[in-house]
């Protein structure tokens, strides 16, 4: 999921000289891949107007080239990145080159990574200075210690974000970085804008919404008796 929410502004750097970092190991988990695809395709359009926003994932986050940590978040969000294209070409987020840590990272739970996500990685992302760390478990807590969890960095340590639980079992918490609510809804990760209480549309919902205006005239014809149309 090495994608960018918007095209970077033209830059004079010769990207051909950049040495790409190796890809992190890939894990065969269809549910996790689906969650990541939905995540990227939902948030990308929401931030498309911001040229300094980077949305990417499944690449290493390092302090510098000599950093031996192997931390590769499923999802990375960063504002005010001077040259997002350089991060893409680098195939890794090198903090010393980007000038700042990512603002937010997120991990999707899986059978092989679940426990590591809320132990080793939680400590690692705090040490890297990442402002928010979110964890989403599509299984509902089988892989992580809970359905949905978030942390915000305070004085170098993570403090849990308050997660509300609705009567129907849905859970949600507010991200100050994204200025959106993250919702766990029947194993799906959704984003809601608190300003209008509307969920960001998934790609499937976006396609359905585009089709609806074309279908309305046909539906009206079907609902209106033929003898009244004549």
PDB file of C-alpha atoms in Angstrom:
ATOM      1  CA  UNK A   1       0.000   0.000   0.000  1.00  0.00           C
ATOM      2  CA  UNK A   2       2.688   2.486  -0.953  1.00  0.00           C
ATOM      3  CA  UNK A   3       0.335   5.165  -2.172  1.00  0.00           C
ATOM      4  CA  UNK A   4       0.102   8.906  -1.765  1.00  0.00           C
ATOM      5  CA  UNK A   5      -3.062  10.890  -1.146  1.00  0.00           C
ATOM      6  CA  UNK A   6      -2.127  13.536  -3.669  1.00  0.00           C
ATOM      7  CA  UNK A   7       0.513  14.268  -6.241  1.00  0.00           C
ATOM      8  CA  UNK A   8       3.469  16.127  -4.794  1.00  0.00           C
ATOM      9  CA  UNK A   9       4.378  19.528  -6.152  1.00  0.00           C
ATOM     10  CA  UNK A  10       7.144  19.530  -8.791  1.00  0.00           C
ATOM     11  CA  UNK A  11      10.534  19.071  -7.133  1.00  0.00           C
ATOM     12  CA  UNK A  12      14.018  19.564  -8.481  1.00  0.00           C
ATOM     13  CA  UNK A  13      15.592  16.536  -6.812  1.00  0.00           C
ATOM     14  CA  UNK A  14      16.911  13.755  -9.023  1.00  0.00           C
ATOM     15  CA  UNK A  15      14.956  10.816  -7.578  1.00  0.00           C
ATOM     16  CA  UNK A  16      16.985   8.323  -9.613  1.00  0.00           C
ATOM     17  CA  UNK A  17      19.802   8.743  -7.093  1.00  0.00           C
ATOM     18  CA  UNK A  18      17.674   7.573  -4.162  1.00  0.00           C
ATOM     19  CA  UNK A  19      18.521   4.127  -2.808  1.00  0.00           C
ATOM     20  CA  UNK A  20      15.205   2.328  -2.094  1.00  0.00           C
ATOM     21  CA  UNK A  21      14.885   0.478   1.192  1.00  0.00           C
ATOM     22  CA  UNK A  22      13.913  -3.217   1.043  1.00  0.00           C
ATOM     23  CA  UNK A  23      10.282  -4.258   1.301  1.00  0.00           C
ATOM     24  CA  UNK A  24       9.162  -5.587   4.698  1.00  0.00           C
ATOM     25  CA  UNK A  25       8.025  -9.237   4.726  1.00  0.00           C
ATOM     26  CA  UNK A  26       4.480  -9.656   3.414  1.00  0.00           C
ATOM     27  CA  UNK A  27       1.902 -11.675   5.319  1.00  0.00           C
ATOM     28  CA  UNK A  28      -0.788 -13.708   3.519  1.00  0.00           C
ATOM     29  CA  UNK A  29      -3.921 -12.477   5.303  1.00  0.00           C
ATOM     30  CA  UNK A  30      -6.894 -11.699   3.049  1.00  0.00           C
ATOM     31  CA  UNK A  31      -8.960  -9.965   5.757  1.00  0.00           C
ATOM     32  CA  UNK A  32      -6.032  -7.732   6.675  1.00  0.00           C
ATOM     33  CA  UNK A  33      -5.387  -6.839   3.023  1.00  0.00           C
ATOM     34  CA  UNK A  34      -9.047  -5.924   2.545  1.00  0.00           C
ATOM     35  CA  UNK A  35      -8.981  -3.682   5.631  1.00  0.00           C
ATOM     36  CA  UNK A  36      -5.855  -1.907   4.379  1.00  0.00           C
ATOM     37  CA  UNK A  37      -7.308  -1.387   0.909  1.00  0.00           C
ATOM     38  CA  UNK A  38     -10.513   0.090   2.332  1.00  0.00           C
ATOM     39  CA  UNK A  39      -8.513   2.270   4.718  1.00  0.00           C
ATOM     40  CA  UNK A  40      -6.325   3.718   1.980  1.00  0.00           C
ATOM     41  CA  UNK A  41      -9.149   4.239  -0.518  1.00  0.00           C
ATOM     42  CA  UNK A  42     -11.383   5.914   2.068  1.00  0.00           C
ATOM     43  CA  UNK A  43      -8.904   8.350   3.614  1.00  0.00           C
ATOM     44  CA  UNK A  44      -7.046   9.135   0.382  1.00  0.00           C
ATOM     45  CA  UNK A  45      -9.929  11.044  -1.261  1.00  0.00           C
ATOM     46  CA  UNK A  46     -10.686  12.859   2.006  1.00  0.00           C
ATOM     47  CA  UNK A  47      -7.201  14.417   2.101  1.00  0.00           C
ATOM     48  CA  UNK A  48      -6.616  14.712  -1.650  1.00  0.00           C
ATOM     49  CA  UNK A  49      -6.614  18.523  -1.566  1.00  0.00           C
ATOM     50  CA  UNK A  50      -3.604  18.652   0.766  1.00  0.00           C
ATOM     51  CA  UNK A  51      -0.348  18.503  -1.205  1.00  0.00           C
ATOM     52  CA  UNK A  52       1.797  18.089   1.922  1.00  0.00           C
ATOM     53  CA  UNK A  53      -0.112  15.072   3.276  1.00  0.00           C
ATOM     54  CA  UNK A  54       1.429  11.636   2.886  1.00  0.00           C
ATOM     55  CA  UNK A  55      -0.697   8.504   3.121  1.00  0.00           C
ATOM     56  CA  UNK A  56       1.220   5.279   2.744  1.00  0.00           C
ATOM     57  CA  UNK A  57       2.021   2.058   4.581  1.00  0.00           C
ATOM     58  CA  UNK A  58       3.790  -1.301   4.663  1.00  0.00           C
ATOM     59  CA  UNK A  59       7.172   0.431   4.563  1.00  0.00           C
ATOM     60  CA  UNK A  60       9.805   0.756   7.269  1.00  0.00           C
ATOM     61  CA  UNK A  61       9.874   3.777   9.586  1.00  0.00           C
ATOM     62  CA  UNK A  62      13.449   4.539  10.664  1.00  0.00           C
ATOM     63  CA  UNK A  63      15.253   7.286  12.567  1.00  0.00           C
ATOM     64  CA  UNK A  64      18.064   7.166   9.994  1.00  0.00           C
ATOM     65  CA  UNK A  65      19.746   4.719   7.628  1.00  0.00           C
ATOM     66  CA  UNK A  66      21.566   3.003  10.506  1.00  0.00           C
ATOM     67  CA  UNK A  67      18.394   2.308  12.497  1.00  0.00           C
ATOM     68  CA  UNK A  68      18.141  -1.457  13.017  1.00  0.00           C
ATOM     69  CA  UNK A  69      14.507  -1.461  14.142  1.00  0.00           C
ATOM     70  CA  UNK A  70      12.155  -3.372  11.862  1.00  0.00           C
ATOM     71  CA  UNK A  71       8.956  -1.411  12.328  1.00  0.00           C
ATOM     72  CA  UNK A  72       6.730  -1.271   9.253  1.00  0.00           C
ATOM     73  CA  UNK A  73       3.231   0.049  10.080  1.00  0.00           C
ATOM     74  CA  UNK A  74       0.263  -1.078   8.027  1.00  0.00           C
ATOM     75  CA  UNK A  75      -0.784   2.558   7.624  1.00  0.00           C
ATOM     76  CA  UNK A  76       1.170   5.826   7.887  1.00  0.00           C
ATOM     77  CA  UNK A  77      -0.227   9.365   7.918  1.00  0.00           C
ATOM     78  CA  UNK A  78       1.958  12.486   7.959  1.00  0.00           C
ATOM     79  CA  UNK A  79       1.197  16.171   7.473  1.00  0.00           C
ATOM     80  CA  UNK A  80       3.607  18.898   6.381  1.00  0.00           C
ATOM     81  CA  UNK A  81       5.992  16.515   4.670  1.00  0.00           C
ATOM     82  CA  UNK A  82       8.237  18.710   2.544  1.00  0.00           C
ATOM     83  CA  UNK A  83       8.685  16.153  -0.240  1.00  0.00           C
ATOM     84  CA  UNK A  84       6.197  13.245  -0.046  1.00  0.00           C
ATOM     85  CA  UNK A  85       7.489  11.865  -3.349  1.00  0.00           C
ATOM     86  CA  UNK A  86      10.916  11.289  -1.808  1.00  0.00           C
ATOM     87  CA  UNK A  87       9.383   9.017   0.846  1.00  0.00           C
ATOM     88  CA  UNK A  88       7.618   7.036  -1.865  1.00  0.00           C
ATOM     89  CA  UNK A  89      10.789   6.654  -3.949  1.00  0.00           C
ATOM     90  CA  UNK A  90      12.783   5.784  -0.814  1.00  0.00           C
ATOM     91  CA  UNK A  91      10.333   2.962  -0.107  1.00  0.00           C
ATOM     92  CA  UNK A  92      10.620   3.924   3.556  1.00  0.00           C
ATOM     93  CA  UNK A  93       9.948   6.754   5.974  1.00  0.00           C
ATOM     94  CA  UNK A  94      13.386   7.915   7.193  1.00  0.00           C
ATOM     95  CA  UNK A  95      12.693  10.516   9.878  1.00  0.00           C
ATOM     96  CA  UNK A  96      16.050  12.273   9.518  1.00  0.00           C
ATOM     97  CA  UNK A  97      15.280  12.814   5.815  1.00  0.00           C
ATOM     98  CA  UNK A  98      11.580  13.702   6.175  1.00  0.00           C
ATOM     99  CA  UNK A  99      12.356  16.185   8.949  1.00  0.00           C
ATOM    100  CA  UNK A 100       9.716  14.845  11.347  1.00  0.00           C
ATOM    101  CA  UNK A 101       8.143  11.560  12.466  1.00  0.00           C
ATOM    102  CA  UNK A 102       4.811  10.434  11.021  1.00  0.00           C
ATOM    103  CA  UNK A 103       1.844  11.978  12.823  1.00  0.00           C
ATOM    104  CA  UNK A 104      -0.097   8.722  13.009  1.00  0.00           C
ATOM    105  CA  UNK A 105       0.378   5.026  12.342  1.00  0.00           C
ATOM    106  CA  UNK A 106      -2.149   2.210  12.462  1.00  0.00           C
ATOM    107  CA  UNK A 107      -1.861  -1.565  12.646  1.00  0.00           C
ATOM    108  CA  UNK A 108      -4.515  -4.074  11.583  1.00  0.00           C
ATOM    109  CA  UNK A 109      -4.578  -7.195  13.737  1.00  0.00           C
ATOM    110  CA  UNK A 110      -3.755 -10.600  12.306  1.00  0.00           C
ATOM    111  CA  UNK A 111      -3.004 -14.024  13.743  1.00  0.00           C
ATOM    112  CA  UNK A 112       0.754 -13.621  13.275  1.00  0.00           C
ATOM    113  CA  UNK A 113       1.193  -9.965  14.319  1.00  0.00           C
ATOM    114  CA  UNK A 114      -1.521  -9.395  16.908  1.00  0.00           C
ATOM    115  CA  UNK A 115       0.391  -9.559  20.192  1.00  0.00           C
ATOM    116  CA  UNK A 116       3.426  -7.769  18.771  1.00  0.00           C
ATOM    117  CA  UNK A 117       1.206  -4.858  17.700  1.00  0.00           C
ATOM    118  CA  UNK A 118       0.152  -3.943  21.240  1.00  0.00           C
ATOM    119  CA  UNK A 119       3.474  -4.724  22.974  1.00  0.00           C
ATOM    120  CA  UNK A 120       6.727  -4.359  21.025  1.00  0.00           C
ATOM    121  CA  UNK A 121       5.387  -2.015  18.348  1.00  0.00           C
ATOM    122  CA  UNK A 122       3.608   0.205  20.853  1.00  0.00           C
ATOM    123  CA  UNK A 123       6.895   0.856  22.643  1.00  0.00           C
ATOM    124  CA  UNK A 124       8.756   1.218  19.347  1.00  0.00           C
ATOM    125  CA  UNK A 125       6.426   3.809  17.841  1.00  0.00           C
ATOM    126  CA  UNK A 126       6.536   5.848  21.056  1.00  0.00           C
ATOM    127  CA  UNK A 127      10.344   5.832  20.889  1.00  0.00           C
ATOM    128  CA  UNK A 128      10.156   7.097  17.294  1.00  0.00           C
ATOM    129  CA  UNK A 129       8.032  10.054  18.431  1.00  0.00           C
ATOM    130  CA  UNK A 130       4.900   9.152  16.454  1.00  0.00           C
ATOM    131  CA  UNK A 131       2.023  11.284  17.761  1.00  0.00           C
ATOM    132  CA  UNK A 132      -0.800   8.745  17.549  1.00  0.00           C
ATOM    133  CA  UNK A 133      -0.822   4.954  17.348  1.00  0.00           C
ATOM    134  CA  UNK A 134      -4.067   3.139  16.523  1.00  0.00           C
ATOM    135  CA  UNK A 135      -4.837  -0.577  16.501  1.00  0.00           C
ATOM    136  CA  UNK A 136      -7.816  -2.154  14.754  1.00  0.00           C
ATOM    137  CA  UNK A 137      -8.762  -5.814  15.144  1.00  0.00           C
ATOM    138  CA  UNK A 138     -11.281  -7.066  12.557  1.00  0.00           C
ATOM    139  CA  UNK A 139     -11.739 -10.257  14.607  1.00  0.00           C
ATOM    140  CA  UNK A 140     -13.141  -8.284  17.526  1.00  0.00           C
ATOM    141  CA  UNK A 141     -10.326  -8.887  19.990  1.00  0.00           C
ATOM    142  CA  UNK A 142      -8.964 -12.322  19.065  1.00  0.00           C
ATOM    143  CA  UNK A 143      -5.702 -10.866  17.724  1.00  0.00           C
ATOM    144  CA  UNK A 144      -5.320  -7.670  19.753  1.00  0.00           C
ATOM    145  CA  UNK A 145      -6.175  -7.049  23.380  1.00  0.00           C
ATOM    146  CA  UNK A 146      -9.310  -5.171  22.257  1.00  0.00           C
ATOM    147  CA  UNK A 147     -11.449  -4.368  19.196  1.00  0.00           C
ATOM    148  CA  UNK A 148     -10.140  -0.823  18.743  1.00  0.00           C
ATOM    149  CA  UNK A 149      -7.427   1.046  20.626  1.00  0.00           C
ATOM    150  CA  UNK A 150      -5.600   4.322  20.222  1.00  0.00           C
ATOM    151  CA  UNK A 151      -2.726   6.066  21.973  1.00  0.00           C
ATOM    152  CA  UNK A 152      -1.528   9.645  21.921  1.00  0.00           C
ATOM    153  CA  UNK A 153       2.047  10.628  22.743  1.00  0.00           C
ATOM    154  CA  UNK A 154       2.444  12.712  25.919  1.00  0.00           C
ATOM    155  CA  UNK A 155       5.946  13.523  27.226  1.00  0.00           C
ATOM    156  CA  UNK A 156       7.430  10.636  25.276  1.00  0.00           C
ATOM    157  CA  UNK A 157       4.946   8.006  26.458  1.00  0.00           C
ATOM    158  CA  UNK A 158       1.662   6.763  25.043  1.00  0.00           C
ATOM    159  CA  UNK A 159      -1.562   7.575  26.866  1.00  0.00           C
ATOM    160  CA  UNK A 160      -4.672   5.582  25.818  1.00  0.00           C
ATOM    161  CA  UNK A 161      -7.379   7.386  23.854  1.00  0.00           C
ATOM    162  CA  UNK A 162     -10.858   7.031  25.327  1.00  0.00           C
ATOM    163  CA  UNK A 163     -12.877   4.467  23.363  1.00  0.00           C
ATOM    164  CA  UNK A 164     -16.669   4.672  23.596  1.00  0.00           C
ATOM    165  CA  UNK A 165     -18.775   1.505  23.348  1.00  0.00           C
ATOM    166  CA  UNK A 166     -22.257   1.838  21.841  1.00  0.00           C
ATOM    167  CA  UNK A 167     -25.200  -0.358  22.982  1.00  0.00           C
ATOM    168  CA  UNK A 168     -25.049  -2.254  19.677  1.00  0.00           C
ATOM    169  CA  UNK A 169     -21.400  -3.198  20.241  1.00  0.00           C
ATOM    170  CA  UNK A 170     -19.820  -0.641  17.945  1.00  0.00           C
ATOM    171  CA  UNK A 171     -16.771   1.171  19.286  1.00  0.00           C
ATOM    172  CA  UNK A 172     -15.196   4.501  18.418  1.00  0.00           C
ATOM    173  CA  UNK A 173     -12.506   6.975  19.417  1.00  0.00           C
ATOM    174  CA  UNK A 174     -11.478  10.427  18.209  1.00  0.00           C
ATOM    175  CA  UNK A 175      -8.193  11.098  16.403  1.00  0.00           C
ATOM    176  CA  UNK A 176      -6.911  14.638  16.880  1.00  0.00           C
ATOM    177  CA  UNK A 177      -4.450  14.078  14.040  1.00  0.00           C
ATOM    178  CA  UNK A 178      -7.073  13.076  11.466  1.00  0.00           C
ATOM    179  CA  UNK A 179      -9.837  15.185  13.064  1.00  0.00           C
ATOM    180  CA  UNK A 180     -12.044  12.158  12.490  1.00  0.00           C
ATOM    181  CA  UNK A 181     -13.637   9.443  14.592  1.00  0.00           C
ATOM    182  CA  UNK A 182     -12.417   5.880  14.049  1.00  0.00           C
ATOM    183  CA  UNK A 183     -15.214   3.308  14.355  1.00  0.00           C
ATOM    184  CA  UNK A 184     -15.091  -0.456  14.765  1.00  0.00           C
ATOM    185  CA  UNK A 185     -18.312  -1.614  13.105  1.00  0.00           C
ATOM    186  CA  UNK A 186     -18.920  -5.358  12.689  1.00  0.00           C
ATOM    187  CA  UNK A 187     -15.263  -5.994  11.917  1.00  0.00           C
ATOM    188  CA  UNK A 188     -14.948  -3.031   9.551  1.00  0.00           C
ATOM    189  CA  UNK A 189     -12.982   0.169  10.171  1.00  0.00           C
ATOM    190  CA  UNK A 190     -15.006   3.300   9.403  1.00  0.00           C
ATOM    191  CA  UNK A 191     -14.242   7.011   9.687  1.00  0.00           C
ATOM    192  CA  UNK A 192     -16.824   9.584  10.734  1.00  0.00           C
ATOM    193  CA  UNK A 193     -16.576  13.342  10.441  1.00  0.00           C
ATOM    194  CA  UNK A 194     -17.755  14.760  13.788  1.00  0.00           C
ATOM    195  CA  UNK A 195     -18.628  18.066  12.105  1.00  0.00           C
ATOM    196  CA  UNK A 196     -21.509  16.595  10.086  1.00  0.00           C
ATOM    197  CA  UNK A 197     -21.864  13.135  11.707  1.00  0.00           C
ATOM    198  CA  UNK A 198     -21.389  11.514   8.303  1.00  0.00           C
ATOM    199  CA  UNK A 199     -19.195   8.490   7.650  1.00  0.00           C
ATOM    200  CA  UNK A 200     -16.610   8.801   4.902  1.00  0.00           C
ATOM    201  CA  UNK A 201     -17.774   6.694   1.984  1.00  0.00           C
ATOM    202  CA  UNK A 202     -15.995   3.464   1.156  1.00  0.00           C
ATOM    203  CA  UNK A 203     -15.164   2.881  -2.538  1.00  0.00           C
ATOM    204  CA  UNK A 204     -18.216   0.614  -2.836  1.00  0.00           C
ATOM    205  CA  UNK A 205     -20.485   3.239  -1.304  1.00  0.00           C
ATOM    206  CA  UNK A 206     -18.997   5.922  -3.538  1.00  0.00           C
ATOM    207  CA  UNK A 207     -19.782   3.872  -6.657  1.00  0.00           C
ATOM    208  CA  UNK A 208     -23.321   3.198  -5.436  1.00  0.00           C
ATOM    209  CA  UNK A 209     -23.865   6.906  -4.735  1.00  0.00           C
ATOM    210  CA  UNK A 210     -22.794   7.801  -8.282  1.00  0.00           C
ATOM    211  CA  UNK A 211     -25.231   5.281  -9.749  1.00  0.00           C
ATOM    212  CA  UNK A 212     -28.204   6.436  -7.677  1.00  0.00           C
ATOM    213  CA  UNK A 213     -29.084   9.611  -9.654  1.00  0.00           C
ATOM    214  CA  UNK A 214     -29.228   7.554 -12.857  1.00  0.00           C
ATOM    215  CA  UNK A 215     -31.499   4.971 -11.244  1.00  0.00           C
ATOM    216  CA  UNK A 216     -34.041   7.386  -9.760  1.00  0.00           C
ATOM    217  CA  UNK A 217     -35.962   8.031 -13.048  1.00  0.00           C
ATOM    218  CA  UNK A 218     -36.186   4.293 -13.718  1.00  0.00           C
ATOM    219  CA  UNK A 219     -37.387   3.587 -10.182  1.00  0.00           C
ATOM    220  CA  UNK A 220     -40.048   6.271 -10.532  1.00  0.00           C
ATOM    221  CA  UNK A 221     -41.285   4.675 -13.741  1.00  0.00           C
ATOM    222  CA  UNK A 222     -41.545   1.303 -12.021  1.00  0.00           C
ATOM    223  CA  UNK A 223     -43.394   2.792  -9.061  1.00  0.00           C
ATOM    224  CA  UNK A 224     -45.850   4.831 -11.202  1.00  0.00           C
ATOM    225  CA  UNK A 225     -48.770   2.778 -12.630  1.00  0.00           C
ATOM    226  CA  UNK A 226     -48.584   2.371 -16.404  1.00  0.00           C
ATOM    227  CA  UNK A 227     -52.128   3.669 -16.925  1.00  0.00           C
ATOM    228  CA  UNK A 228     -51.146   6.967 -15.283  1.00  0.00           C
ATOM    229  CA  UNK A 229     -48.125   7.314 -17.539  1.00  0.00           C
ATOM    230  CA  UNK A 230     -50.235   7.098 -20.696  1.00  0.00           C
TER     231      UNK A 230
END
